Amino acid sequence: MESNNSTVVSEFILLGLTQSRDIQLLVFVLVLIFYLIILPGNFLIILTIRLDPGLTAPLYFFLGNLAFLDASYSFIVAPRMLVDFLSDKKVISYKCCITQLFFLHFLGGGEALLLVVMAFDRYMAICRPLHYSTVMNPRACYVLLLALWLGGFVHSIIQVALILHLPFCGPNRLDNFFCDVPQVIKLAYTDTFVVELLMVFNSGLMTLLCFLGLLASYAVILCRVRGSSSEGKSKAMSTCTTHIIVIFLMFGPGIFIYTRPFRAFPADKVVSLFHTVIFPLLNPVIYTLRNQEVKSSMKRLFNQHTA
């Protein structure tokens, strides 16, 4: 087929998570139940942190923003996926596909940088306590927040710019339940080797460096905590352990998806499901369940409104 006689692709057909109708219905019910239970929990975390004057430390400021990012992230893929489960033909327009891809990497990149900021916050609190209040003042927190939003935007706009320059005038069947870089690039009507390398450098290398940097920083913090005899040792250990769990939950699937050549693997869809739907909703909940101050604040607010 000659490119000048080809029709420009205006929509993509999503092949979905699986072709089995029974499995689709099972996943639909499980995701819907999970979504309706966990998503309100994220908003409860945000509300608790905003209403309780005792939760003004930078840690809670960033935790509230993590819950907001994850709640926003969960709206990008899950609602449409749930609707598509009940549809025989799963179609997404080219513009909606690019929009979904943009917000996926905008919020995902912002969250990765937020975890880096949270690691820096814990390092300052545990390893440099005398300088903590000076360095992590409210103005610095807002500057860091603005920087991570800007970083996520730059990361995502690079992805979108590279894809917009690709010609799509051939196949339009995406072997996934949402639009993401690896599947979309493979449908381009041109050699995508260089673009794939740039994408791996932009997404994969960023993900891997953030992951390794976070592990190194928390290793330093844990070594410092283990050698300490302070009263807050157990609390610091619990906080750092929670952060490390979230790091593995978020960066593990990201490394699997974006740090290798864009070829399909059998586990891709399952990993993508957890990466885009399940883990983002769980992250703030994991933080909250291991944070006594936030749990106590939730109980106080609940008792005040039920008294």
mmCIF file of N, CA and C in Angstrom, residues 26 28 126 273:
data_model
loop_
_atom_site.group_PDB
_atom_site.id
_atom_site.type_symbol
_atom_site.label_atom_id
_atom_site.label_comp_id
_atom_site.label_asym_id
_atom_site.label_seq_id
_atom_site.Cartn_x
_atom_site.Cartn_y
_atom_site.Cartn_z
ATOM 1 N N LEU A 26 -15.899 -11.005 34.643
ATOM 2 C CA LEU A 26 -15.282 -11.199 35.953
ATOM 3 C C LEU A 26 -14.379 -10.020 36.309
ATOM 4 N N PHE A 28 -14.513 -7.049 35.008
ATOM 5 C CA PHE A 28 -15.376 -5.874 35.144
ATOM 6 C C PHE A 28 -15.915 -5.751 36.567
ATOM 7 N N ILE A 126 15.065 12.785 58.706
ATOM 8 C CA ILE A 126 15.749 11.763 59.498
ATOM 9 C C ILE A 126 17.245 12.006 59.610
ATOM 10 N N LEU A 273 -2.704 -3.519 33.518
ATOM 11 C CA LEU A 273 -3.916 -3.409 34.336
ATOM 12 C C LEU A 273 -3.566 -2.990 35.765
#
